[in-house]
Each structure stands twice: as structure tokens, then as C-alpha cells.
Tab-separated table of C-alpha atoms in Angstrom:
chain	number	residue	atom	x	y	z
A	15	MET	CA	-34.002	-36.163	-85.619
A	16	THR	CA	-35.977	-39.430	-85.349
A	17	SER	CA	-37.019	-41.249	-82.188
A	18	ALA	CA	-39.327	-44.048	-81.083
A	19	ARG	CA	-42.684	-43.908	-82.812
A	20	PRO	CA	-45.626	-43.620	-80.400
A	21	GLU	CA	-49.078	-45.041	-81.024
A	22	ARG	CA	-50.890	-42.055	-79.496
A	23	VAL	CA	-50.282	-38.328	-79.492
A	24	SER	CA	-52.069	-35.188	-78.314
A	25	VAL	CA	-51.463	-31.769	-79.830
A	26	ASP	CA	-52.444	-28.299	-78.577
A	27	ALA	CA	-52.338	-25.766	-81.425
A	28	PRO	CA	-52.917	-22.094	-80.503
A	29	ALA	CA	-55.057	-19.427	-82.079
A	30	THR	CA	-53.272	-16.682	-83.945
A	31	SER	CA	-53.867	-13.156	-85.158
A	32	ALA	CA	-52.216	-12.204	-88.437
A	33	ASN	CA	-51.373	-8.935	-90.199
A	34	LEU	CA	-51.502	-6.893	-86.956
A	35	GLY	CA	-52.457	-3.899	-89.064
A	36	PRO	CA	-49.649	-3.138	-91.527
A	37	GLY	CA	-47.941	-6.547	-91.737
A	38	PHE	CA	-50.138	-8.059	-94.442
A	39	ASP	CA	-49.374	-11.779	-94.946
A	40	ALA	CA	-46.203	-11.420	-92.865
A	41	LEU	CA	-46.747	-10.556	-89.179
A	42	GLY	CA	-48.491	-12.794	-86.661
A	43	LEU	CA	-49.049	-13.307	-82.952
A	44	ALA	CA	-50.013	-16.466	-81.027
A	45	VAL	CA	-52.501	-16.255	-78.150
A	46	ARG	CA	-53.498	-18.631	-75.380
A	47	LEU	CA	-56.571	-20.212	-76.920
A	48	TYR	CA	-56.131	-23.752	-78.235
A	49	ASN	CA	-57.560	-26.548	-80.298
A	50	ARG	CA	-56.721	-29.988	-78.884
A	51	PHE	CA	-56.251	-32.959	-81.211
A	52	ASP	CA	-55.987	-36.489	-79.767
A	53	VAL	CA	-54.792	-39.094	-82.274
A	54	ALA	CA	-54.453	-42.869	-81.787
A	55	LEU	CA	-53.276	-45.423	-84.327
A	56	ARG	CA	-55.670	-48.231	-85.228
A	57	THR	CA	-54.856	-51.817	-86.108
A	58	ASP	CA	-56.985	-51.545	-89.271
A	59	ASP	CA	-57.221	-48.938	-92.034
A	60	GLU	CA	-60.392	-47.291	-90.690
A	61	LEU	CA	-60.564	-43.578	-89.987
A	62	HIS	CA	-62.805	-42.319	-87.184
A	63	VAL	CA	-63.146	-38.573	-86.540
A	64	THR	CA	-65.128	-36.870	-83.767
A	65	VAL	CA	-65.427	-33.117	-83.254
A	66	GLU	CA	-66.444	-31.280	-80.094
A	67	GLY	CA	-66.891	-27.532	-79.710
A	68	GLU	CA	-66.441	-25.175	-82.655
A	69	GLY	CA	-67.420	-26.736	-85.972
A	70	ALA	CA	-69.202	-29.726	-84.459
A	71	GLY	CA	-71.912	-30.868	-86.859
A	72	GLU	CA	-70.496	-28.664	-89.626
A	73	VAL	CA	-67.083	-29.960	-90.689
A	74	PRO	CA	-66.590	-33.240	-92.604
A	75	LEU	CA	-65.699	-36.266	-90.489
A	76	GLY	CA	-63.781	-38.298	-93.058
A	77	ARG	CA	-60.685	-37.844	-95.160
A	78	ARG	CA	-61.797	-34.340	-96.127
A	79	HIS	CA	-61.371	-33.160	-92.535
A	80	LEU	CA	-58.600	-30.554	-92.523
A	81	VAL	CA	-56.573	-32.231	-89.757
A	82	VAL	CA	-56.715	-35.538	-91.620
A	83	ARG	CA	-55.689	-33.899	-94.882
A	84	ALA	CA	-52.735	-32.261	-93.146
A	85	MET	CA	-51.693	-35.566	-91.593
A	86	ALA	CA	-51.985	-37.339	-94.941
A	87	GLU	CA	-49.757	-34.722	-96.593
A	88	ALA	CA	-47.174	-35.031	-93.826
A	89	PHE	CA	-47.079	-38.830	-94.099
A	90	ASP	CA	-46.785	-38.507	-97.874
A	91	ARG	CA	-43.820	-36.137	-97.451
A	92	ALA	CA	-42.204	-38.853	-95.344
A	93	GLY	CA	-42.847	-41.456	-98.055
A	94	GLU	CA	-45.524	-43.277	-96.067
A	95	LYS	CA	-49.253	-43.845	-96.294
A	96	LEU	CA	-51.561	-42.446	-93.645
A	97	PRO	CA	-52.505	-45.328	-91.309
A	98	GLY	CA	-55.872	-45.987	-89.720
A	99	LEU	CA	-56.620	-43.424	-87.019
A	100	ASP	CA	-58.966	-42.383	-84.262
A	101	LEU	CA	-58.985	-38.582	-84.211
A	102	ARG	CA	-60.770	-36.537	-81.573
A	103	CYS	CA	-60.886	-32.744	-81.997
A	104	GLU	CA	-61.717	-30.402	-79.128
A	105	ASN	CA	-62.092	-27.073	-80.922
A	106	ARG	CA	-62.031	-23.848	-78.944
A	107	ILE	CA	-60.933	-21.462	-81.707
A	108	PRO	CA	-63.949	-19.882	-83.452
A	109	HIS	CA	-64.215	-20.660	-87.161
A	110	SER	CA	-64.085	-17.994	-89.882
A	111	ARG	CA	-63.352	-15.172	-87.454
A	112	GLY	CA	-59.758	-14.251	-88.352
A	113	LEU	CA	-58.191	-16.270	-85.511
A	114	GLY	CA	-56.271	-18.885	-87.488
A	115	SER	CA	-58.613	-21.842	-86.966
A	116	SER	CA	-57.551	-23.414	-90.271
A	117	SER	CA	-53.874	-22.894	-89.476
A	118	SER	CA	-54.426	-24.500	-86.079
A	119	ALA	CA	-55.956	-27.536	-87.792
A	120	ILE	CA	-53.154	-27.773	-90.350
A	121	VAL	CA	-50.343	-27.270	-87.842
A	122	GLY	CA	-52.066	-29.631	-85.411
A	123	GLY	CA	-52.351	-32.334	-88.056
A	124	VAL	CA	-48.775	-31.991	-89.288
A	125	THR	CA	-47.484	-31.952	-85.694
A	126	ALA	CA	-49.439	-35.100	-84.853
A	127	ALA	CA	-48.077	-36.794	-87.965
A	128	ALA	CA	-44.517	-35.727	-87.150
A	129	ALA	CA	-44.841	-37.255	-83.674
A	130	LEU	CA	-46.284	-40.508	-85.022
A	131	LEU	CA	-43.463	-40.629	-87.565
A	132	GLY	CA	-40.908	-40.233	-84.769
A	133	ARG	CA	-39.741	-36.814	-86.001
A	134	ARG	CA	-38.434	-34.681	-83.122
A	135	GLY	CA	-36.624	-31.383	-82.920
A	136	PRO	CA	-33.187	-30.928	-81.327
A	137	ASP	CA	-34.824	-30.303	-77.939
A	138	GLY	CA	-36.841	-33.517	-78.134
A	139	GLY	CA	-40.056	-31.599	-78.778
A	140	PRO	CA	-41.902	-31.078	-82.062
A	141	ASP	CA	-39.733	-30.751	-85.165
A	142	ARG	CA	-40.920	-27.184	-85.649
A	143	ASP	CA	-38.893	-26.328	-88.739
A	144	TRP	CA	-40.235	-29.340	-90.676
A	145	ILE	CA	-43.753	-28.721	-89.366
A	146	TYR	CA	-43.567	-25.090	-90.482
A	147	GLN	CA	-42.474	-25.914	-94.031
A	148	VAL	CA	-45.145	-28.568	-94.568
A	149	SER	CA	-47.881	-26.477	-92.939
A	150	ALA	CA	-47.077	-23.270	-94.825
A	151	ASP	CA	-47.073	-25.182	-98.120
A	152	LEU	CA	-50.546	-26.480	-97.285
A	153	GLU	CA	-51.905	-23.133	-96.085
A	154	GLY	CA	-50.381	-21.200	-98.967
A	155	HIS	CA	-49.292	-18.204	-96.877
A	156	PRO	CA	-47.369	-18.324	-93.619
A	157	ASP	CA	-48.604	-15.438	-91.464
A	158	ASN	CA	-50.904	-17.565	-89.265
A	159	VAL	CA	-48.857	-20.739	-89.544
A	160	ALA	CA	-45.629	-19.228	-88.191
A	161	PRO	CA	-46.949	-18.055	-84.792
A	162	CYS	CA	-48.970	-21.248	-84.417
A	163	VAL	CA	-45.781	-23.296	-84.834
A	164	TYR	CA	-43.271	-21.108	-82.988
A	165	GLY	CA	-45.378	-18.966	-80.650
A	166	GLY	CA	-44.844	-15.328	-79.735
A	167	TYR	CA	-44.481	-12.675	-82.431
A	168	THR	CA	-43.336	-13.843	-85.846
A	169	ILE	CA	-42.284	-12.365	-89.158
A	170	ALA	CA	-42.904	-14.871	-91.948
A	171	TYR	CA	-41.737	-14.645	-95.529
A	172	ARG	CA	-41.026	-16.621	-98.667
A	173	ASP	CA	-37.374	-17.638	-99.010
A	174	GLY	CA	-36.881	-19.110	-102.477
A	175	ALA	CA	-38.561	-22.510	-102.560
A	176	SER	CA	-39.031	-22.601	-98.784
A	177	TRP	CA	-40.495	-20.417	-96.032
A	178	GLY	CA	-38.496	-18.204	-93.702
A	179	VAL	CA	-39.424	-17.014	-90.238
A	180	SER	CA	-38.089	-14.746	-87.521
A	181	ARG	CA	-39.481	-15.169	-84.026
A	182	SER	CA	-39.226	-12.601	-81.239
A	183	LEU	CA	-40.118	-12.490	-77.560
A	184	THR	CA	-42.803	-9.925	-76.782
A	185	ASP	CA	-42.923	-7.200	-74.179
A	186	GLU	CA	-44.686	-8.463	-71.051
A	187	ARG	CA	-46.626	-5.196	-70.773
A	188	ILE	CA	-48.736	-6.069	-73.833
A	189	LEU	CA	-52.079	-7.850	-73.486
A	190	PRO	CA	-54.024	-8.837	-76.638
A	191	VAL	CA	-57.778	-8.344	-76.282
A	192	LEU	CA	-59.975	-10.027	-78.888
A	193	CYS	CA	-63.423	-8.754	-79.804
A	194	VAL	CA	-65.072	-11.796	-81.395
A	195	PRO	CA	-68.417	-11.216	-83.166
A	196	GLY	CA	-71.196	-13.729	-83.545
A	197	TRP	CA	-70.989	-13.628	-87.336
A	198	ARG	CA	-68.437	-15.139	-89.697
A	199	LEU	CA	-66.488	-14.088	-92.752
A	200	SER	CA	-64.632	-16.376	-95.123
A	201	THR	CA	-61.015	-15.589	-95.858
A	202	GLU	CA	-61.747	-16.029	-99.564
A	203	ARG	CA	-64.392	-13.308	-99.534
A	204	ALA	CA	-62.170	-10.938	-97.560
A	205	ARG	CA	-59.239	-11.493	-99.929
A	206	GLY	CA	-61.489	-11.032	-102.940
A	207	LEU	CA	-62.035	-7.394	-102.005
A	208	LEU	CA	-58.359	-6.472	-102.171
A	209	PRO	CA	-57.078	-4.531	-105.186
A	210	GLU	CA	-54.493	-6.074	-107.477
A	211	THR	CA	-52.212	-3.046	-107.146
A	212	VAL	CA	-51.609	-0.343	-104.543
A	213	SER	CA	-49.823	2.986	-104.707
A	214	HIS	CA	-46.140	3.307	-103.984
A	215	ALA	CA	-46.982	5.800	-101.232
A	216	ASP	CA	-49.261	3.311	-99.451
A	217	ALA	CA	-46.694	0.520	-99.798
A	218	ALA	CA	-43.994	2.766	-98.328
A	219	PHE	CA	-46.314	3.825	-95.509
A	220	ASN	CA	-46.998	0.198	-94.547
A	221	ALA	CA	-43.346	-0.786	-94.795
A	222	GLY	CA	-42.497	1.833	-92.189
A	223	ARG	CA	-45.376	0.863	-89.915
A	224	ALA	CA	-44.558	-2.853	-90.178
A	225	ALA	CA	-40.969	-2.158	-89.169
A	226	LEU	CA	-42.204	-0.030	-86.282
A	227	MET	CA	-44.484	-2.866	-85.189
A	228	THR	CA	-41.497	-5.092	-84.408
A	229	ALA	CA	-39.988	-2.382	-82.229
A	230	ALA	CA	-43.350	-1.778	-80.522
A	231	VAL	CA	-44.110	-5.417	-79.746
A	232	CYS	CA	-40.560	-6.217	-78.648
A	233	GLY	CA	-39.915	-3.381	-76.194
A	234	GLN	CA	-41.584	-0.118	-77.187
A	235	PRO	CA	-45.324	-0.650	-76.564
A	236	GLU	CA	-45.817	3.119	-76.430
A	237	SER	CA	-45.442	2.977	-80.245
A	238	LEU	CA	-48.256	0.456	-80.758
A	239	PHE	CA	-50.868	2.979	-81.854
A	240	ALA	CA	-48.735	4.379	-84.683
A	241	ALA	CA	-47.377	0.924	-85.529
A	242	THR	CA	-50.835	-0.543	-86.167
A	243	GLU	CA	-51.876	1.910	-88.889
A	244	ASP	CA	-52.619	0.255	-92.251
A	245	ARG	CA	-53.281	1.359	-95.817
A	246	LEU	CA	-53.091	-1.954	-97.710
A	247	HIS	CA	-56.043	-4.093	-96.716
A	248	GLU	CA	-58.340	-3.032	-93.859
A	249	SER	CA	-60.283	-0.247	-95.575
A	250	TYR	CA	-60.788	-2.341	-98.718
A	251	ARG	CA	-62.481	-5.037	-96.639
A	252	ALA	CA	-64.996	-2.660	-95.069
A	253	PRO	CA	-67.893	-3.644	-97.386
A	254	ALA	CA	-67.709	-7.237	-96.087
A	255	MET	CA	-67.514	-6.270	-92.391
A	256	PRO	CA	-68.604	-2.676	-91.807
A	257	ARG	CA	-69.220	-3.207	-88.092
A	258	THR	CA	-65.693	-4.510	-87.655
A	259	LEU	CA	-64.160	-1.444	-89.268
A	260	ASP	CA	-66.528	0.811	-87.317
A	261	LEU	CA	-65.315	-0.722	-84.052
A	262	VAL	CA	-61.675	-0.402	-85.112
A	263	ARG	CA	-62.230	3.268	-85.960
A	264	ASP	CA	-64.106	4.028	-82.716
A	265	LEU	CA	-61.467	2.394	-80.528
A	266	ARG	CA	-58.654	4.183	-82.321
A	267	GLU	CA	-60.203	7.630	-82.685
A	268	GLN	CA	-62.186	7.821	-79.439
A	269	GLU	CA	-59.974	5.827	-77.052
A	270	GLY	CA	-56.532	5.972	-78.657
A	271	LEU	CA	-56.238	2.168	-78.569
A	272	ALA	CA	-54.173	0.081	-80.993
A	273	ALA	CA	-57.107	-1.696	-82.651
A	274	VAL	CA	-56.811	-3.653	-85.912
A	275	VAL	CA	-58.687	-6.259	-87.915
A	276	SER	CA	-57.523	-9.700	-86.794
A	277	GLY	CA	-56.381	-11.610	-89.855
A	278	ALA	CA	-59.061	-11.461	-92.519
A	279	GLY	CA	-61.673	-10.541	-89.885
A	280	PRO	CA	-64.273	-10.053	-88.632
A	281	THR	CA	-62.645	-10.244	-85.159
A	282	VAL	CA	-61.041	-7.058	-83.861
A	283	LEU	CA	-57.680	-7.293	-82.079
A	284	VAL	CA	-56.697	-4.608	-79.578
A	285	LEU	CA	-53.115	-4.564	-78.349
A	286	CYS	CA	-53.433	-3.094	-74.871
A	287	ALA	CA	-50.343	-1.959	-73.002
A	288	ILE	CA	-49.568	-0.530	-69.591
A	289	PRO	CA	-47.337	2.507	-69.062
A	290	GLU	CA	-43.689	2.148	-68.126
A	291	GLY	CA	-43.196	1.530	-64.410
A	292	HIS	CA	-46.754	0.382	-63.714
A	293	ALA	CA	-48.021	-3.028	-62.603
A	294	GLY	CA	-48.639	-6.087	-64.786
A	295	THR	CA	-51.434	-6.902	-67.217
A	296	GLU	CA	-53.944	-7.187	-64.353
A	297	SER	CA	-53.323	-3.534	-63.513
A	298	PRO	CA	-56.056	-0.840	-63.270
A	299	GLU	CA	-54.712	0.657	-66.515
A	300	ILE	CA	-55.365	-2.549	-68.451
A	301	ILE	CA	-58.722	-3.119	-66.753
A	302	GLY	CA	-59.749	0.399	-67.741
A	303	GLN	CA	-58.806	-0.246	-71.355
A	304	ILE	CA	-60.802	-3.496	-71.405
A	305	ASP	CA	-63.811	-1.685	-69.948
A	306	SER	CA	-63.559	0.915	-72.722
A	307	ILE	CA	-63.397	-1.808	-75.347
A	308	ALA	CA	-66.484	-3.527	-73.919
A	309	ARG	CA	-68.405	-0.260	-73.806
A	310	TRP	CA	-67.764	0.510	-77.481
A	311	ALA	CA	-68.323	-3.087	-78.601
A	312	GLY	CA	-71.659	-3.610	-76.888
A	313	ASN	CA	-73.432	-6.919	-76.468
A	314	ASP	CA	-72.782	-8.349	-79.945
A	315	TRP	CA	-69.089	-9.006	-79.298
A	316	ASP	CA	-67.364	-11.523	-77.040
A	317	ILE	CA	-64.508	-9.654	-75.329
A	318	ARG	CA	-61.589	-12.007	-74.631
A	319	PRO	CA	-58.385	-10.778	-72.976
A	320	LEU	CA	-55.808	-13.461	-73.829
A	321	HIS	CA	-52.129	-13.576	-72.964
A	322	ILE	CA	-49.568	-14.171	-75.708
A	323	GLU	CA	-48.678	-17.835	-76.196
A	324	PRO	CA	-44.868	-17.923	-76.062
A	325	ALA	CA	-44.040	-21.444	-77.270
A	326	GLY	CA	-46.459	-22.341	-80.065
A	327	VAL	CA	-47.749	-25.826	-80.840
A	328	ARG	CA	-47.065	-28.449	-78.188
A	329	THR	CA	-47.545	-32.167	-77.578
A	330	PRO	CA	-48.700	-32.761	-73.978
A	331	SER	CA	-49.493	-36.208	-72.627
A	332	PRO	CA	-52.490	-37.742	-74.446
A	333	HIS	CA	-55.849	-37.992	-72.766
A	334	PRO	CA	-56.441	-41.428	-71.184
């Protein structure tokens, strides 16, 4: 659906955690931590990019900037040339930590382009299905892209020449807690440690756990511990992030918490849950779990309890 084409747009694109243990390159979860991208059309062909927060002074500020590249691809898909732009990025998602910062940039750029092109979804909001296809093509795998676009818990997959997705509402008793380290790890290095083949037994094990994960996240949080077991990728990545895997092991074995590597790492994701019939995510049970996480993590990790983002990428009113 097309509508009037604005001259300015703002986009909030959330952080995401992919894999969730057994769901390698398929499962993802959006959390309430956002990058904000403010875009304004120019009357000339100039491109001005400013970056505040994460990545400031590190990322390129021209046409190689990931948001700009995503916007250029989206305009090209629409048969148009990228116009002159003023782009301001307020980055809050840490880079190279397994929190989907690159997917946020790609989805943010494609969403901004869709708005400037007048593309809207049936509800008048972002054209999420188009944004998802373009963004997943750019990213190359959809596990972070899907929750960034749609929010909540997503199952992403290849569907012939396009990308498929299933989105589910999550149980309100679940609170994601991120343990973000001060060091980084590139996705390329983490992927480079994975074997080319795995055993049939390990593949079958993960298939069962990935299926259980959907049940756990969508109404059976008591199953989260079993559902987050993995045999396909986490242990192989240990040489690149031994402290991450040590923390995952300690939280699982010593505290019985559903801890996993977030995406390619090195962040650790803990899916905390409260027992049936107890209070909400500010309850003593959740607070006790967060305290346990902080005690095992120590001072080298930033502990961030973050609620699940239910709606995905959004286009609020632009900054003045």
C-alpha cells in the first residue's frame, strides 16, 4: 500500500537475541533496547551522517554506513535512486555483542526508506512484510531480522526464493536478562568456529529442544531450562569466548537458570521466569534470580533486565 511521501522520518529499531540456545539461525526475540534513526530529505544530492552513542567515531559516515547501504538497496528495489539525506543515528545497542546491532541498522534503514517511498502496511504502519524480505536478503540470515521487524518471539526460515516467518506472543512471566561484557566478538569469527557437519543425534536433539522452546516461551516457562539446551553451536564457539561459556555453564549448573549465548556472543541471555500464580516480573522471585546472575557475573558484565519488545520496528514522530 502506498501513501503520501514524507520528507522526514524517525525509526526505532529494537535489539534482538537470536538462536536462544537450540534454534540456530531460526529463533529470535526482540527486547526493549533501541537504535533511533532520524532521516530528512535534502534539496541537493549530499549525504550527511552523524552518529551518537555506540559506534561513534568508529563507523563510516558516508555511503558505506550500514543504514545508508540498507536505504540505498531499498530505494533500488523500488526502482529509484537514493536521494540526498541528513541521517542522525542515536545508537544504544552495543556493537559486536550478539544483540543484533547490524540487523537494527539494516531494518532501520529499510524501514526509513519504505516510509520515504510512501510504502505502508495494511494498518498504516511500516510495511513489515516488504521490510523483512529486503532486510533478510541484505543480512543473509533472518534470525535477528525477523524479531527486529515483527517484535516478540519469531521463527524465521527460508521459503523458496523468499523468507518465511512465524511470530508468537510471549508469556508475560518471562523476563530476558542480558549480561553484556565489555569485550566484543565478530560474528564472522564466531561462525568460523562452527563445524561443516554435525551428527544426526545432535541435530535430532536440537530439533526437539527448538520445538520445546516455542512451547516454553509461549505459555510453559517452566520448560525454559530444558528448552535452552544446545548441541550445535555454543560449545564450538568456546575458544573465542571462554568467559561467556563459563558464565552460561555456571548459571545453568549452579543456579538452574535458562542461560544461553545471545546470538553469536559474547553476551549471555538469561530467560528468567516466575512461578505460576506469583506476581509479575518485578516480583521477589525475579529479583532473586537477577541477584544470582549479578553475583556469578561479577563486575566485568553489565546486567540489563529488559522486557520483551512486542511490536518490533516502529516509526514515531521525528525529532524537531
